[in-house]
mmCIF file of C-alpha atoms in Angstrom:
data_model
loop_
_atom_site.group_PDB
_atom_site.id
_atom_site.type_symbol
_atom_site.label_atom_id
_atom_site.label_comp_id
_atom_site.label_asym_id
_atom_site.label_seq_id
_atom_site.Cartn_x
_atom_site.Cartn_y
_atom_site.Cartn_z
ATOM 1 C CA MET A 1 24.859 -8.406 -6.631
ATOM 2 C CA THR A 2 25.240 -12.205 -7.259
ATOM 3 C CA LEU A 3 23.810 -14.466 -9.801
ATOM 4 C CA VAL A 4 21.749 -15.979 -6.843
ATOM 5 C CA ASP A 5 20.271 -12.613 -6.165
ATOM 6 C CA GLU A 6 19.395 -11.966 -9.866
ATOM 7 C CA TYR A 7 17.663 -15.275 -9.895
ATOM 8 C CA PHE A 8 15.337 -14.771 -6.931
ATOM 9 C CA MET A 9 14.758 -11.126 -8.097
ATOM 10 C CA ALA A 10 13.622 -12.485 -11.467
ATOM 11 C CA GLU A 11 11.140 -14.579 -9.522
ATOM 12 C CA ALA A 12 9.928 -11.516 -7.701
ATOM 13 C CA LEU A 13 9.531 -9.578 -10.905
ATOM 14 C CA ARG A 14 7.534 -12.582 -12.295
ATOM 15 C CA GLU A 15 5.261 -12.156 -9.384
ATOM 16 C CA ALA A 16 4.991 -8.528 -9.842
ATOM 17 C CA ARG A 17 3.759 -9.020 -13.449
ATOM 18 C CA LYS A 18 0.672 -10.769 -12.143
ATOM 19 C CA GLY A 19 -0.655 -7.309 -11.151
ATOM 20 C CA LEU A 20 0.189 -5.636 -14.523
ATOM 21 C CA TYR A 21 -3.595 -5.076 -15.400
ATOM 22 C CA SER A 22 -5.067 -4.478 -11.931
ATOM 23 C CA THR A 23 -2.788 -2.419 -9.564
ATOM 24 C CA HIS A 24 -3.706 1.259 -10.812
ATOM 25 C CA PRO A 25 -2.860 3.646 -9.380
ATOM 26 C CA ASN A 26 -0.313 1.713 -7.410
ATOM 27 C CA PRO A 27 2.899 0.298 -8.817
ATOM 28 C CA ARG A 28 3.175 -3.490 -9.621
ATOM 29 C CA VAL A 29 5.368 -5.075 -6.975
ATOM 30 C CA GLY A 30 6.358 -8.678 -6.342
ATOM 31 C CA CYS A 31 7.981 -10.344 -3.513
ATOM 32 C CA VAL A 32 9.693 -13.785 -2.836
ATOM 33 C CA ILE A 33 11.233 -15.017 0.318
ATOM 34 C CA ALA A 34 14.178 -17.510 -0.044
ATOM 35 C CA ARG A 35 15.841 -19.677 2.414
ATOM 36 C CA ASP A 36 18.701 -22.229 1.824
ATOM 37 C CA GLY A 37 18.456 -21.570 -1.892
ATOM 38 C CA THR A 38 14.759 -22.154 -2.168
ATOM 39 C CA VAL A 39 11.762 -19.986 -2.468
ATOM 40 C CA VAL A 40 9.600 -20.647 0.538
ATOM 41 C CA ALA A 41 6.972 -17.851 -0.034
ATOM 42 C CA ARG A 42 5.640 -15.557 -2.723
ATOM 43 C CA GLY A 43 3.362 -12.617 -3.026
ATOM 44 C CA TYR A 44 2.329 -9.755 -5.319
ATOM 45 C CA HIS A 45 0.268 -6.623 -4.949
ATOM 46 C CA ALA A 46 -2.949 -7.133 -6.761
ATOM 47 C CA PHE A 47 -5.019 -4.000 -6.306
ATOM 48 C CA ALA A 48 -5.025 -0.571 -4.559
ATOM 49 C CA GLY A 49 -6.131 -1.019 -0.984
ATOM 50 C CA GLY A 50 -5.230 -4.714 -0.989
ATOM 51 C CA PRO A 51 -2.236 -6.207 0.933
ATOM 52 C CA HIS A 52 1.277 -5.299 -0.524
ATOM 53 C CA ALA A 53 3.432 -7.929 -1.888
ATOM 54 C CA GLU A 54 5.669 -8.262 1.246
ATOM 55 C CA ILE A 55 2.723 -8.660 3.400
ATOM 56 C CA LYS A 56 1.311 -11.533 1.190
ATOM 57 C CA ALA A 57 4.610 -13.241 1.115
ATOM 58 C CA LEU A 58 5.066 -12.990 4.940
ATOM 59 C CA ARG A 59 1.472 -14.370 5.427
ATOM 60 C CA ALA A 60 2.523 -17.353 3.216
ATOM 61 C CA LEU A 61 5.039 -18.358 5.943
ATOM 62 C CA PRO A 62 4.165 -20.145 9.182
ATOM 63 C CA GLU A 63 3.478 -17.333 11.629
ATOM 64 C CA GLY A 64 5.231 -15.041 9.221
ATOM 65 C CA ASP A 65 8.605 -16.149 10.482
ATOM 66 C CA ALA A 66 11.401 -14.902 8.155
ATOM 67 C CA ARG A 67 14.212 -15.274 10.491
ATOM 68 C CA GLY A 68 17.370 -16.333 8.617
ATOM 69 C CA ALA A 69 15.649 -15.840 5.160
ATOM 70 C CA THR A 70 16.228 -13.345 2.467
ATOM 71 C CA VAL A 71 13.388 -11.193 1.219
ATOM 72 C CA TYR A 72 13.522 -10.087 -2.447
ATOM 73 C CA VAL A 73 11.196 -7.330 -3.475
ATOM 74 C CA THR A 74 10.908 -5.391 -6.705
ATOM 75 C CA LEU A 75 10.247 -1.890 -5.075
ATOM 76 C CA GLU A 76 11.459 -0.457 -1.741
ATOM 77 C CA PRO A 77 9.159 -1.427 1.158
ATOM 78 C CA CYS A 78 6.786 1.408 2.002
ATOM 79 C CA ALA A 79 7.549 3.312 5.208
ATOM 80 C CA HIS A 80 4.324 5.363 5.398
ATOM 81 C CA GLN A 81 0.670 4.807 6.407
ATOM 82 C CA GLY A 82 -1.382 4.804 3.231
ATOM 83 C CA ARG A 83 -4.411 2.534 2.535
ATOM 84 C CA THR A 84 -2.363 -0.103 4.298
ATOM 85 C CA PRO A 85 0.205 -0.168 7.048
ATOM 86 C CA PRO A 86 4.002 0.316 6.433
ATOM 87 C CA CYS A 87 5.603 -2.818 4.957
ATOM 88 C CA ALA A 88 9.042 -1.861 6.352
ATOM 89 C CA ASP A 89 7.652 -2.151 9.842
ATOM 90 C CA ALA A 90 6.217 -5.706 9.051
ATOM 91 C CA LEU A 91 9.478 -6.615 7.700
ATOM 92 C CA VAL A 92 11.328 -5.509 10.889
ATOM 93 C CA ARG A 93 9.016 -7.568 12.968
ATOM 94 C CA ALA A 94 9.602 -10.588 10.790
ATOM 95 C CA ARG A 95 13.508 -10.283 11.225
ATOM 96 C CA PRO A 96 14.725 -11.538 7.901
ATOM 97 C CA GLN A 97 18.529 -11.717 7.743
ATOM 98 C CA ARG A 98 18.651 -9.779 4.526
ATOM 99 C CA VAL A 99 16.371 -7.710 2.281
ATOM 100 C CA VAL A 100 17.141 -7.344 -1.446
ATOM 101 C CA VAL A 101 15.474 -4.356 -3.286
ATOM 102 C CA ALA A 102 15.347 -3.992 -6.979
ATOM 103 C CA MET A 103 14.963 -0.092 -6.884
ATOM 104 C CA GLN A 104 14.239 2.699 -4.516
ATOM 105 C CA ASP A 105 10.648 3.957 -4.360
ATOM 106 C CA PRO A 106 10.435 7.360 -6.118
ATOM 107 C CA ASN A 107 7.287 8.240 -4.154
ATOM 108 C CA PRO A 108 8.327 11.276 -1.980
ATOM 109 C CA GLN A 109 6.446 9.701 0.852
ATOM 110 C CA VAL A 110 9.017 6.864 0.748
ATOM 111 C CA ALA A 111 12.120 7.686 -1.179
ATOM 112 C CA GLY A 112 14.617 5.787 0.936
ATOM 113 C CA ARG A 113 12.770 5.906 4.220
ATOM 114 C CA GLY A 114 11.859 2.122 4.039
ATOM 115 C CA ILE A 115 15.489 1.127 3.461
ATOM 116 C CA GLU A 116 16.666 3.304 6.197
ATOM 117 C CA ARG A 117 14.258 1.783 8.538
ATOM 118 C CA LEU A 118 15.346 -1.795 7.797
ATOM 119 C CA ARG A 119 19.125 -0.832 8.129
ATOM 120 C CA ALA A 120 18.424 0.980 11.556
ATOM 121 C CA ALA A 121 16.838 -2.297 12.726
ATOM 122 C CA GLY A 122 20.029 -4.100 11.977
ATOM 123 C CA ILE A 123 18.790 -5.902 8.758
ATOM 124 C CA GLU A 124 21.277 -5.957 5.768
ATOM 125 C CA VAL A 125 19.758 -4.325 2.588
ATOM 126 C CA SER A 126 21.081 -4.536 -0.922
ATOM 127 C CA VAL A 127 19.596 -2.126 -3.590
ATOM 128 C CA GLY A 128 19.798 -2.212 -7.402
ATOM 129 C CA VAL A 129 19.379 -5.894 -8.422
ATOM 130 C CA LEU A 130 17.699 -5.925 -11.785
ATOM 131 C CA GLU A 131 16.809 -2.238 -11.437
ATOM 132 C CA ALA A 132 16.202 -1.743 -15.165
ATOM 133 C CA GLU A 133 13.751 -4.391 -15.366
ATOM 134 C CA ALA A 134 11.926 -3.072 -12.279
ATOM 135 C CA ARG A 135 11.915 0.413 -13.734
ATOM 136 C CA ARG A 136 10.389 -0.935 -17.055
ATOM 137 C CA LEU A 137 7.585 -2.559 -15.175
ATOM 138 C CA ASN A 138 6.543 0.665 -13.509
ATOM 139 C CA ALA A 139 7.557 3.238 -16.065
ATOM 140 C CA GLY A 140 4.350 5.116 -15.666
ATOM 141 C CA PHE A 141 4.272 5.220 -11.944
ATOM 142 C CA ILE A 142 8.006 6.244 -11.928
ATOM 143 C CA LYS A 143 7.576 9.037 -14.445
ATOM 144 C CA ARG A 144 4.542 10.484 -12.595
ATOM 145 C CA MET A 145 6.563 10.474 -9.263
ATOM 146 C CA GLU A 146 9.717 11.899 -10.720
ATOM 147 C CA GLN A 147 8.298 14.351 -13.405
ATOM 148 C CA GLY A 148 4.569 14.868 -12.674
ATOM 149 C CA LEU A 149 3.618 13.451 -16.115
ATOM 150 C CA PRO A 150 2.201 10.062 -17.052
ATOM 151 C CA TRP A 151 3.975 7.630 -19.296
ATOM 152 C CA LEU A 152 2.323 8.023 -22.800
ATOM 153 C CA ARG A 153 2.130 5.329 -25.448
ATOM 154 C CA ILE A 154 0.828 5.987 -28.976
ATOM 155 C CA LYS A 155 -0.688 3.079 -30.706
ATOM 156 C CA MET A 156 -0.964 3.212 -34.550
ATOM 157 C CA ALA A 157 -2.138 0.632 -36.942
ATOM 158 C CA MET A 158 -0.996 1.363 -40.575
ATOM 159 C CA SER A 159 -0.253 -0.134 -43.905
ATOM 160 C CA LEU A 160 3.337 -0.947 -44.974
ATOM 161 C CA ASP A 161 3.314 2.381 -46.919
ATOM 162 C CA GLY A 162 2.503 4.170 -43.604
ATOM 163 C CA ARG A 163 -1.188 4.869 -44.258
ATOM 164 C CA THR A 164 -3.744 4.681 -41.443
ATOM 165 C CA ALA A 165 -7.066 5.156 -43.236
ATOM 166 C CA LEU A 166 -8.396 5.700 -46.788
ATOM 167 C CA LYS A 167 -9.009 9.338 -47.893
ATOM 168 C CA ASN A 168 -12.594 9.100 -46.916
ATOM 169 C CA GLY A 169 -11.703 8.056 -43.364
ATOM 170 C CA LEU A 170 -12.404 4.379 -43.538
ATOM 171 C CA SER A 171 -9.896 2.408 -41.635
ATOM 172 C CA GLN A 172 -11.654 -0.810 -40.408
ATOM 173 C CA TRP A 173 -9.824 -2.983 -40.532
ATOM 174 C CA ILE A 174 -6.230 -2.460 -41.611
ATOM 175 C CA THR A 175 -4.795 -5.053 -39.254
ATOM 176 C CA GLY A 176 -5.882 -8.495 -38.679
ATOM 177 C CA PRO A 177 -7.823 -9.944 -35.452
ATOM 178 C CA ASP A 178 -4.717 -11.139 -33.785
ATOM 179 C CA ALA A 179 -3.158 -7.572 -33.850
ATOM 180 C CA ARG A 180 -6.442 -6.129 -32.620
ATOM 181 C CA ARG A 181 -6.585 -8.632 -29.787
ATOM 182 C CA ASP A 182 -3.163 -7.646 -28.830
ATOM 183 C CA VAL A 183 -4.129 -4.045 -28.586
ATOM 184 C CA GLN A 184 -6.701 -5.031 -25.927
ATOM 185 C CA PHE A 185 -3.830 -6.043 -23.589
ATOM 186 C CA LEU A 186 -2.283 -2.672 -24.108
ATOM 187 C CA ARG A 187 -5.486 -0.945 -23.134
ATOM 188 C CA ALA A 188 -5.965 -3.288 -20.160
ATOM 189 C CA ARG A 189 -2.655 -2.331 -18.556
ATOM 190 C CA SER A 190 -3.156 1.430 -18.994
ATOM 191 C CA SER A 191 -4.696 3.995 -16.443
ATOM 192 C CA ALA A 192 -6.462 5.932 -19.248
ATOM 193 C CA VAL A 193 -7.121 5.622 -22.991
ATOM 194 C CA LEU A 194 -6.698 8.929 -24.887
ATOM 195 C CA SER A 195 -8.498 9.871 -28.050
ATOM 196 C CA THR A 196 -10.409 12.744 -29.857
ATOM 197 C CA ALA A 197 -13.954 13.225 -30.641
ATOM 198 C CA ARG A 198 -13.215 13.018 -34.402
ATOM 199 C CA THR A 199 -11.698 9.497 -33.930
ATOM 200 C CA VAL A 200 -14.590 8.320 -31.878
ATOM 201 C CA ILE A 201 -17.058 9.515 -34.505
ATOM 202 C CA ASP A 202 -15.088 8.232 -37.484
ATOM 203 C CA ASP A 203 -14.499 4.805 -36.015
ATOM 204 C CA ASP A 204 -17.616 4.490 -33.841
ATOM 205 C CA ALA A 205 -14.996 3.692 -31.168
ATOM 206 C CA ALA A 206 -15.875 2.351 -27.677
ATOM 207 C CA LEU A 207 -12.338 2.389 -26.404
ATOM 208 C CA THR A 208 -13.018 -0.408 -23.785
ATOM 209 C CA VAL A 209 -11.246 -3.491 -22.697
ATOM 210 C CA ARG A 210 -13.019 -6.490 -24.192
ATOM 211 C CA LEU A 211 -10.845 -9.220 -22.627
ATOM 212 C CA GLY A 212 -12.138 -11.483 -19.774
ATOM 213 C CA ALA A 213 -10.457 -12.372 -16.440
ATOM 214 C CA ASP A 214 -9.168 -15.528 -17.979
ATOM 215 C CA ALA A 215 -7.439 -13.807 -20.899
ATOM 216 C CA LEU A 216 -5.677 -11.467 -18.316
ATOM 217 C CA ASP A 217 -4.886 -14.436 -16.111
ATOM 218 C CA GLN A 218 -6.605 -12.867 -13.139
ATOM 219 C CA GLN A 219 -9.542 -13.706 -10.951
ATOM 220 C CA THR A 220 -11.322 -10.355 -11.119
ATOM 221 C CA PRO A 221 -13.041 -8.765 -14.143
ATOM 222 C CA PRO A 222 -10.846 -6.410 -16.055
ATOM 223 C CA ARG A 223 -10.528 -2.870 -14.812
ATOM 224 C CA GLN A 224 -11.852 -0.306 -17.382
ATOM 225 C CA PRO A 225 -9.265 2.446 -17.904
ATOM 226 C CA LEU A 226 -10.471 6.053 -17.831
ATOM 227 C CA ARG A 227 -11.463 7.096 -21.385
ATOM 228 C CA VAL A 228 -10.217 10.667 -22.014
ATOM 229 C CA ILE A 229 -11.660 12.254 -25.152
ATOM 230 C CA LEU A 230 -10.473 15.561 -26.515
ATOM 231 C CA ASP A 231 -13.570 17.403 -27.756
ATOM 232 C CA ALA A 232 -12.524 20.996 -28.510
ATOM 233 C CA HIS A 233 -15.515 21.751 -30.732
ATOM 234 C CA ALA A 234 -18.213 19.927 -28.743
ATOM 235 C CA GLU A 235 -18.945 17.450 -31.493
ATOM 236 C CA LEU A 236 -20.005 14.469 -29.274
ATOM 237 C CA THR A 237 -23.731 14.380 -28.689
ATOM 238 C CA GLY A 238 -24.025 11.379 -26.068
ATOM 239 C CA SER A 239 -25.667 9.088 -28.624
ATOM 240 C CA GLU A 240 -22.267 7.528 -29.720
ATOM 241 C CA ARG A 241 -21.407 3.980 -28.878
ATOM 242 C CA LEU A 242 -18.723 5.191 -26.405
ATOM 243 C CA PHE A 243 -21.384 6.378 -23.975
ATOM 244 C CA GLU A 244 -23.102 2.913 -24.131
ATOM 245 C CA GLN A 245 -20.156 1.137 -22.400
ATOM 246 C CA SER A 246 -19.209 0.669 -18.942
ATOM 247 C CA GLY A 247 -16.308 2.650 -17.417
ATOM 248 C CA ASP A 248 -15.521 6.157 -16.623
ATOM 249 C CA LEU A 249 -15.417 9.003 -19.253
ATOM 250 C CA LEU A 250 -13.659 12.271 -19.066
ATOM 251 C CA LEU A 251 -14.551 14.880 -21.831
ATOM 252 C CA VAL A 252 -11.897 17.638 -22.344
ATOM 253 C CA TYR A 253 -13.601 20.849 -23.427
ATOM 254 C CA ALA A 254 -12.258 24.258 -24.427
ATOM 255 C CA GLU A 255 -12.621 26.638 -21.640
ATOM 256 C CA GLY A 256 -15.825 28.735 -22.111
ATOM 257 C CA GLN A 257 -17.648 25.915 -23.765
ATOM 258 C CA THR A 258 -20.718 24.511 -22.062
ATOM 259 C CA PRO A 259 -21.523 20.854 -22.556
ATOM 260 C CA THR A 260 -25.158 19.806 -22.656
ATOM 261 C CA GLU A 261 -26.960 19.185 -19.421
ATOM 262 C CA ALA A 262 -27.368 15.541 -20.500
ATOM 263 C CA LEU A 263 -23.719 15.051 -21.039
ATOM 264 C CA ARG A 264 -22.887 16.823 -17.703
ATOM 265 C CA GLU A 265 -25.051 14.417 -15.829
ATOM 266 C CA ARG A 266 -23.197 11.291 -17.427
ATOM 267 C CA VAL A 267 -19.536 12.143 -17.547
ATOM 268 C CA ARG A 268 -16.911 14.143 -16.001
ATOM 269 C CA ILE A 269 -15.831 17.305 -17.664
ATOM 270 C CA LEU A 270 -12.292 18.893 -17.765
ATOM 271 C CA PRO A 271 -12.252 22.305 -19.156
ATOM 272 C CA LEU A 272 -8.772 23.482 -20.643
ATOM 273 C CA PRO A 273 -7.441 26.531 -22.419
ATOM 274 C CA VAL A 274 -6.929 26.268 -26.239
ATOM 275 C CA ASP A 275 -4.869 28.480 -28.535
ATOM 276 C CA ALA A 276 -6.031 30.706 -31.438
ATOM 277 C CA GLU A 277 -6.389 27.625 -33.627
ATOM 278 C CA GLY A 278 -8.417 25.599 -31.042
ATOM 279 C CA ARG A 279 -5.523 23.411 -29.873
ATOM 280 C CA PHE A 280 -5.243 22.244 -26.497
ATOM 281 C CA ASP A 281 -2.155 22.683 -24.265
ATOM 282 C CA LEU A 282 -1.293 19.020 -24.283
ATOM 283 C CA ARG A 283 1.393 19.294 -21.520
ATOM 284 C CA LEU A 284 -1.192 20.947 -19.261
ATOM 285 C CA LEU A 285 -3.582 18.022 -20.072
ATOM 286 C CA MET A 286 -0.883 15.532 -19.065
ATOM 287 C CA GLN A 287 -0.269 17.450 -15.855
ATOM 288 C CA ALA A 288 -3.830 17.342 -15.089
ATOM 289 C CA LEU A 289 -4.163 13.668 -15.723
ATOM 290 C CA ALA A 290 -1.060 12.950 -13.526
ATOM 291 C CA ASP A 291 -2.829 14.950 -10.758
ATOM 292 C CA ARG A 292 -5.691 12.285 -11.088
ATOM 293 C CA GLU A 293 -3.144 9.470 -10.403
ATOM 294 C CA ILE A 294 -3.025 8.401 -14.035
ATOM 295 C CA ASN A 295 0.347 6.506 -14.622
ATOM 296 C CA GLU A 296 0.071 5.181 -17.989
ATOM 297 C CA ILE A 297 -1.821 6.441 -20.994
ATOM 298 C CA HIS A 298 -2.689 4.559 -24.115
ATOM 299 C CA SER A 299 -3.326 6.771 -27.067
ATOM 300 C CA GLU A 300 -5.579 5.652 -30.029
ATOM 301 C CA CYS A 301 -6.065 8.732 -32.216
ATOM 302 C CA GLY A 302 -5.431 10.091 -35.726
ATOM 303 C CA LYS A 303 -2.455 11.788 -37.245
ATOM 304 C CA THR A 304 -3.107 15.286 -35.900
ATOM 305 C CA LEU A 305 -3.099 14.372 -32.042
ATOM 306 C CA ALA A 306 -0.372 11.796 -32.512
ATOM 307 C CA GLY A 307 1.823 14.339 -34.399
ATOM 308 C CA ALA A 308 1.082 16.959 -31.636
ATOM 309 C CA LEU A 309 1.952 14.584 -28.842
ATOM 310 C CA LEU A 310 5.344 13.862 -30.566
ATOM 311 C CA ARG A 311 6.087 17.297 -31.250
ATOM 312 C CA ALA A 312 5.466 18.409 -27.753
ATOM 313 C CA GLY A 313 7.824 15.680 -26.463
ATOM 314 C CA LEU A 314 5.279 13.954 -24.523
ATOM 315 C CA ALA A 315 5.231 10.566 -26.249
ATOM 316 C CA ASP A 316 7.400 7.848 -24.468
ATOM 317 C CA GLU A 317 6.554 4.880 -26.530
ATOM 318 C CA LEU A 318 5.241 4.026 -29.962
ATOM 319 C CA GLN A 319 3.441 0.630 -30.661
ATOM 320 C CA LEU A 320 3.292 0.491 -34.426
ATOM 321 C CA TYR A 321 1.159 -2.431 -36.098
ATOM 322 C CA LEU A 322 2.061 -2.846 -39.701
ATOM 323 C CA ALA A 323 -0.337 -4.702 -41.919
ATOM 324 C CA PRO A 324 0.792 -6.431 -45.206
ATOM 325 C CA SER A 325 -0.994 -4.020 -47.523
ATOM 326 C CA LEU A 326 -0.549 -0.709 -49.422
ATOM 327 C CA LEU A 327 -3.120 2.103 -49.420
ATOM 328 C CA GLY A 328 -1.446 4.507 -51.589
ATOM 329 C CA ASP A 329 -0.619 8.134 -51.638
ATOM 330 C CA ALA A 330 -4.105 9.463 -51.336
ATOM 331 C CA ALA A 331 -4.738 7.563 -48.031
ATOM 332 C CA ARG A 332 -4.148 9.342 -44.684
ATOM 333 C CA GLY A 333 -0.842 9.246 -43.066
ATOM 334 C CA ALA A 334 0.076 8.356 -39.478
ATOM 335 C CA PHE A 335 1.738 11.385 -37.904
ATOM 336 C CA ASP A 336 1.267 15.037 -38.598
ATOM 337 C CA LEU A 337 4.771 16.487 -37.965
ATOM 338 C CA GLY A 338 4.486 19.450 -40.282
ATOM 339 C CA GLU A 339 6.897 19.937 -43.058
ATOM 340 C CA ILE A 340 10.517 18.592 -42.605
ATOM 341 C CA ARG A 341 12.920 20.158 -44.810
ATOM 342 C CA ILE A 342 16.256 18.767 -43.827
ATOM 343 C CA MET A 343 17.121 15.189 -42.737
ATOM 344 C CA SER A 344 18.707 16.508 -39.479
ATOM 345 C CA ASP A 345 15.290 17.569 -38.323
ATOM 346 C CA ARG A 346 13.654 14.228 -38.718
ATOM 347 C CA LEU A 347 12.292 12.425 -35.710
ATOM 348 C CA SER A 348 14.637 9.467 -34.848
ATOM 349 C CA LEU A 349 13.283 6.454 -33.040
ATOM 350 C CA ASP A 350 15.021 3.658 -31.125
ATOM 351 C CA ILE A 351 13.522 0.294 -32.026
ATOM 352 C CA LEU A 352 13.212 -1.699 -29.020
ATOM 353 C CA GLU A 353 11.252 -4.748 -30.338
ATOM 354 C CA MET A 354 9.838 -6.294 -33.480
ATOM 355 C CA ARG A 355 7.319 -9.111 -33.333
ATOM 356 C CA VAL A 356 4.950 -10.984 -35.778
ATOM 357 C CA ILE A 357 1.388 -10.781 -34.486
ATOM 358 C CA GLY A 358 -0.624 -12.996 -36.603
ATOM 359 C CA GLN A 359 -0.469 -11.590 -40.228
ATOM 360 C CA ASP A 360 1.001 -8.231 -38.960
ATOM 361 C CA ILE A 361 4.188 -6.835 -37.480
ATOM 362 C CA ARG A 362 4.334 -4.943 -34.196
ATOM 363 C CA ILE A 363 7.170 -2.461 -33.748
ATOM 364 C CA THR A 364 7.837 -1.023 -30.307
ATOM 365 C CA ALA A 365 9.893 2.122 -30.567
ATOM 366 C CA GLN A 366 10.909 5.231 -28.462
ATOM 367 C CA PRO A 367 11.394 8.648 -29.537
ATOM 368 C CA ASN A 368 15.239 9.284 -29.522
#
């Protein structure tokens, strides 16, 4: 790996990020083609079923001629027939001198086969350039392929004393407009938004993306993530604002419950078992969502579900928005983790980033 390779791979990653909000359920992939120290073509994967990054970059060259060039791509070229033909075959026909790959594709249908095909054709292949950055960009896709689970993010807005709502449930608005707009970008990049019927009712939540194409720097309207609502006690009636918005809804019911006919006609239903206290098996839920090609889940919920996700070891990331205010001891807390009696049992976090968003502070953390 050379500094030149890192430079051009960084350009390929910049291309890949253009598909941040639109590629679901596919990974975000970028490609640049360089010759004589200059980028001569670029491409990125924009949406499932559309041309892959390598194909778009090759099409940007005269007659797709990549002879003598180096191709930089953020994910191993595919070697199987999916919605589109194999990219590895297209690269073999284009005959570049070298292909540099950030990371091997974790998809079992690829998993090194694309690299092998290129090498078998006599093309030099280097793997692992800026791999950590490439993995971060597709954390959800990678986790689903490697573990059969989606990447789960918990978003929480709270006061500086860790309170998310007043005792009576009022929580609008703890954070300012800039922080609330920032959350929209987190929703937009997600495959699904997860919440509970109680949160939907208390906040009159719609859980949709309310940004336009311009804000997302894309030509197409924003993709609405699947909204997944846990409703173990069948509290939702269908009259809530949630049902007035565009986008798909999946209501998760306790096995044995029967939703009303009106709801069955409007939304998808997922029955899951519950324990004696009416709690869902959250790992089973995550597996069911992964089976539906959900890569990345954005959770906006209360302390009960947030704490349960953390206790189950299912949370990969926390996005905590801290407002410059205090709500006092009577207000509601952020995470129900049960009683922790000794400090060694506390849940430790790794702080990845702290950023000022308007009047608030956003902390990005991961459970340690």
